[in-house]
CSV table of C-alpha atoms in Angstrom, one decimal:
chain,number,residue,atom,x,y,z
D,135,UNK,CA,-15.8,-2.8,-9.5
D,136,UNK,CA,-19.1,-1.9,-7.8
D,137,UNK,CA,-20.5,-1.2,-4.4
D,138,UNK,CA,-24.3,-0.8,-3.7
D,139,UNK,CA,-25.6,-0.1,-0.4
D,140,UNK,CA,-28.9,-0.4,0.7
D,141,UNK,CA,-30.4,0.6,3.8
D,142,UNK,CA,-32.7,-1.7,5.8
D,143,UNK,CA,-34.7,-1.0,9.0
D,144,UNK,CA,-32.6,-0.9,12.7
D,145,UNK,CA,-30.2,1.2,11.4
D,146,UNK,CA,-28.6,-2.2,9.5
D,147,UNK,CA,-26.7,-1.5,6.0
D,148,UNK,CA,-26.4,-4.2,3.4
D,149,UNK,CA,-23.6,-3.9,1.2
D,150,UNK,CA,-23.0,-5.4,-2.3
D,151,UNK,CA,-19.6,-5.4,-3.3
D,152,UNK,CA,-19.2,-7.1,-7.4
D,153,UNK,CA,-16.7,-7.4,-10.1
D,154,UNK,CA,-17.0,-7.9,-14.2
D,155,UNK,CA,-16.9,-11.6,-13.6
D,156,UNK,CA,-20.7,-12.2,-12.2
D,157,UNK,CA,-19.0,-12.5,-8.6
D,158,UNK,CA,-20.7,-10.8,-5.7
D,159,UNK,CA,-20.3,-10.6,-1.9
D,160,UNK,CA,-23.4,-9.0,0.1
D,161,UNK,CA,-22.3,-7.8,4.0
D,162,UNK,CA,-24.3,-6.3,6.7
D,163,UNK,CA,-22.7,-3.8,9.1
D,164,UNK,CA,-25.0,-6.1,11.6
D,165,UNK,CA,-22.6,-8.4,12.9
D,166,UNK,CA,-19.9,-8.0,9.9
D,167,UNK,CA,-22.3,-10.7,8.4
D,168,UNK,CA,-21.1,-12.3,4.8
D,169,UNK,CA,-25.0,-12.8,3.7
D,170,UNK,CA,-24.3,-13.7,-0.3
D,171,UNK,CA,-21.6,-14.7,-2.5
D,172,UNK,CA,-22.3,-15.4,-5.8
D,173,UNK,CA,-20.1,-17.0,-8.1
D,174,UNK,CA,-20.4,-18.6,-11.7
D,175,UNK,CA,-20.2,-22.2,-11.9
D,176,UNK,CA,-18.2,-24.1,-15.2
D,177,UNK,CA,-20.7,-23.0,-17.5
D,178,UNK,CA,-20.9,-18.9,-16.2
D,179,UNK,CA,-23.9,-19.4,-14.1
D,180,UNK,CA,-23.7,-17.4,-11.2
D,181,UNK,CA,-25.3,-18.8,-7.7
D,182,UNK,CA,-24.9,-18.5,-4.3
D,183,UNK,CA,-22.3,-20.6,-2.2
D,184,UNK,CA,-22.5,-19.6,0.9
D,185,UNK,CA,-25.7,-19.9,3.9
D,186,UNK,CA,-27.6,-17.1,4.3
D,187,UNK,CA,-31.2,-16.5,5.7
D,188,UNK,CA,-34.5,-16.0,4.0
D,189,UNK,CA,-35.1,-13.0,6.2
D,190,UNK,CA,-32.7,-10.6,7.6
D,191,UNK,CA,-34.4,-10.5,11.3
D,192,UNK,CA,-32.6,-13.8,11.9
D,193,UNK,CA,-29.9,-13.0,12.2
D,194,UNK,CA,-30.7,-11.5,15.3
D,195,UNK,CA,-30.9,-14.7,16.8
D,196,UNK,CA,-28.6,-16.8,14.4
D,197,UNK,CA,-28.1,-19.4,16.6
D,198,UNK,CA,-25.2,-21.0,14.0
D,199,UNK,CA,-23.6,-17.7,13.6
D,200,UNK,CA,-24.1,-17.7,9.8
D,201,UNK,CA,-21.7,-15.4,8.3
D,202,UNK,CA,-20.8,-13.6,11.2
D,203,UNK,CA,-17.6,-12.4,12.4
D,204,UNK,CA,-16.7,-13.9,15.5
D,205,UNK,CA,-14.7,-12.5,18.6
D,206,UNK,CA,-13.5,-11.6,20.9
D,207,UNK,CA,-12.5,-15.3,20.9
D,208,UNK,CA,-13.5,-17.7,17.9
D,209,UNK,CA,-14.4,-21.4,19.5
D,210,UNK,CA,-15.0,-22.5,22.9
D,211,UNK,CA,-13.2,-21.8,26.2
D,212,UNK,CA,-13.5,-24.8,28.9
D,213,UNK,CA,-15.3,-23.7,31.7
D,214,UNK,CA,-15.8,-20.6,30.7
D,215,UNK,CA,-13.2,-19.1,32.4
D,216,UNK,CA,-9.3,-18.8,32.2
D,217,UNK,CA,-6.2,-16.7,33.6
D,218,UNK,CA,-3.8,-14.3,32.4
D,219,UNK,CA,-1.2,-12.4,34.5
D,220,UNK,CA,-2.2,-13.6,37.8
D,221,UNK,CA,-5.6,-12.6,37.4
D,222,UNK,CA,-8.3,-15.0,36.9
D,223,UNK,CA,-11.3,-13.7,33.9
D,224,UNK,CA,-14.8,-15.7,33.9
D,225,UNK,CA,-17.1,-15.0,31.1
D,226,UNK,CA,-20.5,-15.9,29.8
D,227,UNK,CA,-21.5,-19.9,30.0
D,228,UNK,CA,-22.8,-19.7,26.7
D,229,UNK,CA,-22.5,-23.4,25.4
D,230,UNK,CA,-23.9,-25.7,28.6
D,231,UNK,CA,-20.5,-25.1,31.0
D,232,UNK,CA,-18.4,-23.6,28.3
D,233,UNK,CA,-18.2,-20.5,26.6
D,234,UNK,CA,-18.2,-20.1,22.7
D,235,UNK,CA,-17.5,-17.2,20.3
D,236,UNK,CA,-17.8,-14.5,22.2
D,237,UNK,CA,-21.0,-15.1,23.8
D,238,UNK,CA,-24.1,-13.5,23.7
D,239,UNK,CA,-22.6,-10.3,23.7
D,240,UNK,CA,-20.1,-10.9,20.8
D,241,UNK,CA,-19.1,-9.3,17.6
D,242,UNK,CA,-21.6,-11.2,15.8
D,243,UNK,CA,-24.3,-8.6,17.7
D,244,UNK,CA,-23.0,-6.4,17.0
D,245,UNK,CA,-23.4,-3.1,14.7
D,246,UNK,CA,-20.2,-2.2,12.9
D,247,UNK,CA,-19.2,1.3,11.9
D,248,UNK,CA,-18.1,1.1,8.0
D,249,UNK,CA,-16.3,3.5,5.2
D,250,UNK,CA,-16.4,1.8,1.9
D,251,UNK,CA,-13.9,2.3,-0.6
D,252,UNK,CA,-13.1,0.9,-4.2
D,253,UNK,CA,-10.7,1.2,-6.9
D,254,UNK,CA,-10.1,0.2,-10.6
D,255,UNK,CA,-9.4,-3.4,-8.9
D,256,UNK,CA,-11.2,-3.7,-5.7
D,257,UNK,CA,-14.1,-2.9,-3.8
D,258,UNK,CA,-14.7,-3.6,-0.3
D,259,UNK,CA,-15.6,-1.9,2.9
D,260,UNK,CA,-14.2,-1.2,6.4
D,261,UNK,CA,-15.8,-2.4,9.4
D,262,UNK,CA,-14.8,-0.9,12.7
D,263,UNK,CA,-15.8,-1.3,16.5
D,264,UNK,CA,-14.9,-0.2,19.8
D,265,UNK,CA,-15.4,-2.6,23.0
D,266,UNK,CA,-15.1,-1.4,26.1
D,267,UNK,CA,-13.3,-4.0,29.0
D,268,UNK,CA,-15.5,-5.7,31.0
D,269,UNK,CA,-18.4,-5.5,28.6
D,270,UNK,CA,-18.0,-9.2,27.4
D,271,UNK,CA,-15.7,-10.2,30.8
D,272,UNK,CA,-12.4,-9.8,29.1
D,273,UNK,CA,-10.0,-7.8,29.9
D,274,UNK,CA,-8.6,-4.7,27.7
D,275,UNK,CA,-10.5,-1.7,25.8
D,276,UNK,CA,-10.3,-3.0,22.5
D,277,UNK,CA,-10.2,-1.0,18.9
D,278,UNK,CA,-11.4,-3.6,15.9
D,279,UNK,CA,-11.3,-3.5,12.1
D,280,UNK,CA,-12.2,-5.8,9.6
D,281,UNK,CA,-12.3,-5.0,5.9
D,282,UNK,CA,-13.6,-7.1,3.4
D,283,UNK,CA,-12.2,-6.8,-0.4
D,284,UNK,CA,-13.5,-8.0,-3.4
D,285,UNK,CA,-10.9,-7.8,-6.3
D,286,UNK,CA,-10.9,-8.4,-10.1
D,287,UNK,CA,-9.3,-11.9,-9.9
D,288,UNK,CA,-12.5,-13.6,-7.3
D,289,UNK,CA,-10.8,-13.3,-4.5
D,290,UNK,CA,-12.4,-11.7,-1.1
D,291,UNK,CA,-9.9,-10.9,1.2
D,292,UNK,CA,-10.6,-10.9,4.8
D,293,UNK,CA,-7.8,-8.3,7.2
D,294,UNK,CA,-8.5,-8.3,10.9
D,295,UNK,CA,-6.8,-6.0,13.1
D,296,UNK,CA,-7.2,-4.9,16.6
D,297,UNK,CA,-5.3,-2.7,19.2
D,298,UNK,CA,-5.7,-3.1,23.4
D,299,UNK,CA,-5.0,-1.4,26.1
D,300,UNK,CA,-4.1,-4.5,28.4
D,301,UNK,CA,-3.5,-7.8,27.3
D,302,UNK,CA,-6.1,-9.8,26.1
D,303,UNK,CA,-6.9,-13.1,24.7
D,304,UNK,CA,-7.9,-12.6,21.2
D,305,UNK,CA,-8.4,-14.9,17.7
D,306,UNK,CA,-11.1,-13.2,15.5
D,307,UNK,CA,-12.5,-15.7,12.2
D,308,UNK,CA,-15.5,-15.2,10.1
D,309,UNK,CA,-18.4,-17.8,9.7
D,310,UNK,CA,-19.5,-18.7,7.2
D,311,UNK,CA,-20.8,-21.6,5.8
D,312,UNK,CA,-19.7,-22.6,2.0
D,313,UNK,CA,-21.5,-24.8,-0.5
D,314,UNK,CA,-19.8,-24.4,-3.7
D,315,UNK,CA,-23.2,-26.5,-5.4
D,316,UNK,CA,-24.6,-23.1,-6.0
D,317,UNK,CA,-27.5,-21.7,-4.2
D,318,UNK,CA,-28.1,-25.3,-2.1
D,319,UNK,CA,-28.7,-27.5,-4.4
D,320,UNK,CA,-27.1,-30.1,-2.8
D,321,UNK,CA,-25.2,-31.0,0.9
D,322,UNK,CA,-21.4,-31.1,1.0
D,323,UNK,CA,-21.1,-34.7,1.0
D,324,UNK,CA,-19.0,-35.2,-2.2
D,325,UNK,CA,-17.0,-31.4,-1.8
D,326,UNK,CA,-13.2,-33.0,-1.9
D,327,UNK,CA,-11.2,-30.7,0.2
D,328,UNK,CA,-7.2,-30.7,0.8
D,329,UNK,CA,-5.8,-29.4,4.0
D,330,UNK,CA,-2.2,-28.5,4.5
D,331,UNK,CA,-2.1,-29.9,8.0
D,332,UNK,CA,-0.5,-33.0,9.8
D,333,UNK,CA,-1.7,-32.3,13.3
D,334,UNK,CA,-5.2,-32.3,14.6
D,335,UNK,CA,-6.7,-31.7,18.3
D,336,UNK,CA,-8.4,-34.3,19.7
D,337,UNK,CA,-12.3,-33.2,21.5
D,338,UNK,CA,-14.2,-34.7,24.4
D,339,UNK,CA,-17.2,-35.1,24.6
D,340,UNK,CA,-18.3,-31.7,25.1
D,341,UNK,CA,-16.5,-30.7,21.8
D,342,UNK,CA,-13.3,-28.9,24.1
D,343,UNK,CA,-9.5,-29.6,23.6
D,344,UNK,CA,-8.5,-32.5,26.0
D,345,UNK,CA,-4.8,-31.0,25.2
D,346,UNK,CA,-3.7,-33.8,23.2
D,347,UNK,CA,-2.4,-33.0,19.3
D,348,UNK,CA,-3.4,-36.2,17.3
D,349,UNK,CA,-1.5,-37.5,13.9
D,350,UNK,CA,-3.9,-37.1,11.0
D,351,UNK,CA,-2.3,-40.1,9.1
D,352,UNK,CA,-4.2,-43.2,8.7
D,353,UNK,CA,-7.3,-41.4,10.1
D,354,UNK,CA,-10.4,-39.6,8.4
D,355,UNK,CA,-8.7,-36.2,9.3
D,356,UNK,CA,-5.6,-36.5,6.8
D,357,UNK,CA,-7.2,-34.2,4.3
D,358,UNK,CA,-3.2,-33.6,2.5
D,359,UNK,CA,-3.9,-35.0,-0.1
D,360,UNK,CA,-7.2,-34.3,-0.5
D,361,UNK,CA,-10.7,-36.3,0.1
D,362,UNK,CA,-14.5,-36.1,0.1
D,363,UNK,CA,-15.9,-35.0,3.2
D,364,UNK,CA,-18.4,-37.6,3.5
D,365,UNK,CA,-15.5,-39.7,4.3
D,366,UNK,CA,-16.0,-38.1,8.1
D,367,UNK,CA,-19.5,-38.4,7.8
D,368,UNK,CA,-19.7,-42.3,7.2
D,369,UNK,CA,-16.9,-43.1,9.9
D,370,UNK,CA,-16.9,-44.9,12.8
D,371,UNK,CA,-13.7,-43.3,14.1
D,372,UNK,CA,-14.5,-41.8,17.9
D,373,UNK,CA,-13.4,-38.2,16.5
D,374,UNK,CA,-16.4,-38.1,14.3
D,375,UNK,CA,-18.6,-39.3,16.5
D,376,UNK,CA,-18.0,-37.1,19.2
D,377,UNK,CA,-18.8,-34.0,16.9
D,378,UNK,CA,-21.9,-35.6,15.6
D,379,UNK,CA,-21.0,-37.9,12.7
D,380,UNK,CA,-18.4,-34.8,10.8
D,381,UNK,CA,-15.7,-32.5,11.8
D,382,UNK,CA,-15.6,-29.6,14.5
D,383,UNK,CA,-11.9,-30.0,15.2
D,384,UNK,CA,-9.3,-27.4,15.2
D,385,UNK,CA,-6.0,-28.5,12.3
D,386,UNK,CA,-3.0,-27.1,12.8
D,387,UNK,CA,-1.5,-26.0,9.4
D,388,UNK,CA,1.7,-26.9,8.4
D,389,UNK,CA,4.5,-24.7,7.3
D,390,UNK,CA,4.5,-20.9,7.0
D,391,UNK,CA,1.3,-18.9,5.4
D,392,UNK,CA,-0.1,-19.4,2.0
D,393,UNK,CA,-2.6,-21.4,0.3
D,394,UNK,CA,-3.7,-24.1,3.4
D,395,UNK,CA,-7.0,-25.2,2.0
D,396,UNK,CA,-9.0,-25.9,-1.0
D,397,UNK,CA,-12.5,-26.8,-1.4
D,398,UNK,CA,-14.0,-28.1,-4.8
D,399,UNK,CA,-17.3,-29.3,-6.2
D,400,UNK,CA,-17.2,-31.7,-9.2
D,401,UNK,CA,-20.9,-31.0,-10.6
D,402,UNK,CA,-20.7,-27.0,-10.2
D,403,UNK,CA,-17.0,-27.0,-11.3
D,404,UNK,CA,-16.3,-24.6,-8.4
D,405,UNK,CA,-13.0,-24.6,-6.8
D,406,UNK,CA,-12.0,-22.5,-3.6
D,407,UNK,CA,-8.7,-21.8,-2.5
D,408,UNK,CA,-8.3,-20.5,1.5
D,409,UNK,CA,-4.6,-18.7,1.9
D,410,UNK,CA,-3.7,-17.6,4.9
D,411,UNK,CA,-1.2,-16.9,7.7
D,412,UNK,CA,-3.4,-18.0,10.5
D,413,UNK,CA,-1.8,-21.4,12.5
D,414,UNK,CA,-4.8,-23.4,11.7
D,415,UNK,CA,-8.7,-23.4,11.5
D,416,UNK,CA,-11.8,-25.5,12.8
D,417,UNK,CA,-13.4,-26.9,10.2
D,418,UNK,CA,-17.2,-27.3,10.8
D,419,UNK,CA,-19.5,-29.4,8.4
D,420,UNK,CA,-22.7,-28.4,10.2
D,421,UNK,CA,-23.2,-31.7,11.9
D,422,UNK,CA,-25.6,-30.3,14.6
D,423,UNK,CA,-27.9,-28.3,11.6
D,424,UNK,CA,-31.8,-29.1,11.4
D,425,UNK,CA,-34.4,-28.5,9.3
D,426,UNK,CA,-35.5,-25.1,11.7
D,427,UNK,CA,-33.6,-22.3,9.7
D,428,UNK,CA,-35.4,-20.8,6.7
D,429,UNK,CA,-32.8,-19.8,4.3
D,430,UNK,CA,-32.9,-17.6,1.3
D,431,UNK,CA,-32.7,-20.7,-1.2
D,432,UNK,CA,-34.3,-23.4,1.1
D,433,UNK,CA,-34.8,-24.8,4.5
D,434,UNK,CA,-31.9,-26.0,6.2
D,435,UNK,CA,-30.9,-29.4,7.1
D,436,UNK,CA,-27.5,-31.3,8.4
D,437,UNK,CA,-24.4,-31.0,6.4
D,438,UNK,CA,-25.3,-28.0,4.1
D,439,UNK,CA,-22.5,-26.2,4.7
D,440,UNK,CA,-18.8,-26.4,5.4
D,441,UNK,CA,-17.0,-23.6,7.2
D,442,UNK,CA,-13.2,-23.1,7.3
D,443,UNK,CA,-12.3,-20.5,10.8
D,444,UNK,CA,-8.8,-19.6,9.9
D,445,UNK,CA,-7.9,-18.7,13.3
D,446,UNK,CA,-5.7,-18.9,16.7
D,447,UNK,CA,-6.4,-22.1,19.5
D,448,UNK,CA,-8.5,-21.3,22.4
D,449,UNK,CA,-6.8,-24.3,23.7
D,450,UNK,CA,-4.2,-22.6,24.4
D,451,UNK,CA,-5.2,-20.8,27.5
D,452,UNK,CA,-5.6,-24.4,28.9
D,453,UNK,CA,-2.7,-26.3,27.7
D,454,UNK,CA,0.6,-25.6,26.2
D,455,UNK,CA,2.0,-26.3,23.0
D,456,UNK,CA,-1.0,-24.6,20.7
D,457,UNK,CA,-1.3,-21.3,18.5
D,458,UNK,CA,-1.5,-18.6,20.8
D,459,UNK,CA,-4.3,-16.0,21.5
D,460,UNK,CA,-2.8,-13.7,23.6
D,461,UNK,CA,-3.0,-9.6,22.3
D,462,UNK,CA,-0.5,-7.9,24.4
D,463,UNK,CA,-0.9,-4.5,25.2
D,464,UNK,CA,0.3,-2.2,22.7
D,465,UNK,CA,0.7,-4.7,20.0
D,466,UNK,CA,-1.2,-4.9,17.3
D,467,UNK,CA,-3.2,-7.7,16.1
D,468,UNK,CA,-2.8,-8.2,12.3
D,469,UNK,CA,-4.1,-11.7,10.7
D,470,UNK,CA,-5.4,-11.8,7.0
D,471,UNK,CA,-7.6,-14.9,5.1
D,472,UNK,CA,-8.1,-15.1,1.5
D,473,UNK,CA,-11.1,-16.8,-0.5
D,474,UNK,CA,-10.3,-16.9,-4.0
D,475,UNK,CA,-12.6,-18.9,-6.4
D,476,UNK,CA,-12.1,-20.6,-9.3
D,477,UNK,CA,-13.4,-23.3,-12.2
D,478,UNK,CA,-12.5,-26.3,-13.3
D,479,UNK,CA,-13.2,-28.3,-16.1
């Protein structure tokens, strides 16, 4: 187990964390950005399977939060706006009326204090980060961490924890966007991916929860027992329309925490498995990408990535009945995702 830094201008680290087995995860302290993950395909070829840009001053702007991690609150909140304790919060209008992950001011803007560490098994590094209430218009001082692992088996752990001084809505996720084809060689059309989830939540037209939990049987959205993604894509069911021919819909996971997804790619081999004890995760297939982003392999274009945002429901500080967000004061917030990757034959 390995860890390299290197040091790049504005005070940004880049960290490479590596194992014996030709895997590799790159992360800035900039935003907690995942920039790299390389991975050998069937045959031991390593390549890249996740987006990342060409040039690192774009993720200034990164306008589709590549790799980023994402708070105070992962996906949108109607109106931009809600209430807690009597008390009524409005925050930045960030997505037309609506506000979405965190705003302008977010985590993803962030630079992160870090502490590396590494053993016989592991390498990773500590991020850390203090936000001070009213910076981002929620309430609460809040105290961050998020430490990325890389162990000896593939797998890069993900642990989240936070602490506030008055209760707070909270659900932190990372971003990024997979493509297990190794380093873009292809979109995610044919990636077959199985979701443990029987419950989705149906979007208006302006991508926010209309507070209805839909059945995903008999639709494009029962992933159980696993399909190609391009089934979403090609549909003419009203729930892929409305997110731009593809997913952008929050599935609720069924049964306790463990494995809840896995993503595969037939020509590469490559096989991901997502555990986790979040309730459930938007899955984005980059239905709103163009061809504008310069990325390290290739220019970007619609449906070149898929991300999985293990994560809580921002729903749920409209409408009852979904995962939770609230941070109570004096608990701590404690949620941990794991990527592990793998190879088939």
């Amino acid at each position: 187990m390995k860890i390299k830094t290197e040091v790049l201008k504005n005070d940004w680290k880049l960290f490479e964390l590596s194992n014996d087995n030709g895997m590799k995860v790159s992360v800035l302290n900039y935003g907690g950005i995942i920039t790299n993950i390389t991975v050998p395909d069937r045959n031991g070829k390593p390549e890249n399977v996740v987006l990342g840009y060409k040039d690192y001053e774009d993720y200034v702007q990164n306008p589709v939060f590549l790799g980023a991690i994402i708070g105070r609150v992962a996906g949108r909140i109607a109106g931009a706006e809600f209430s807690l304790n009597g008390e009524n919060y409005e925050l930045e209008k960030s997505d037309g009326e609506n506000h979405l992950h965190g705003g302008s001011k977010g985590f993803h803007q962030e630079i992160w204090d870090t502490r590396e560490f590494q053993s016989d098994t592991e390498a990773g590094v500590e991020l850390s980060l203090t936000r001070k209430e009213g910076v981002d218009g929620y309430p609460g001082n809040l105290d961050v961490k998020v430490t990325y692992t890389l162990t000896d088996n593939n797998s890069l752990q993900i642990n989240y924890q936070a602490d506030t001084d008055k209760t707070t809505a909270l659900t932190l996720t990372n971003h990024s966007y997979f493509n297990l084809t190794g380093d873009l060689k292809g979109t995610v059309h044919d990636h077959k991916v199985k979701i443990d989830s029987s419950k989705f939540v149906e979007l208006d037209e302006n991508l926010i929860p209309t507070g209805r939990q839909l059945d995903t049987a008999g639709t494009t959205f029962d992933f159980r027992e696993g399909q190609r993604l391009s089934e979403g894509f090609n549909s003419s069911y009203e729930q892929n329309k409305i997110a731009g021919d593809g997913y952008d819909h929050y599935f609720i996971f069924d049964g306790e925490a463990g494995e809840k997804v896995t993503a595969s790619d037939e020509t590469s081999g490559r096989k991901m498995v997502v555990e986790t004890d979040q309730p459930g995760m938007v899955m984005y297939t980059s239905n709103s990408m163009d061809s504008s982003l310069q990325l390290a392999e290739r220019d970007s274009e619609k449906y070149l990535g898929v991300c999985f945002e293990t994560q809580g429901s921002p729903a749920s500080l409209q409408h009852d009945g979904f995962p939770g967000i609230i941070l109570e004061a004096g608990e701590t917030y404690k949620k941990k995702t794991v990527f592990t990757f793998l190879t088939e034959d």
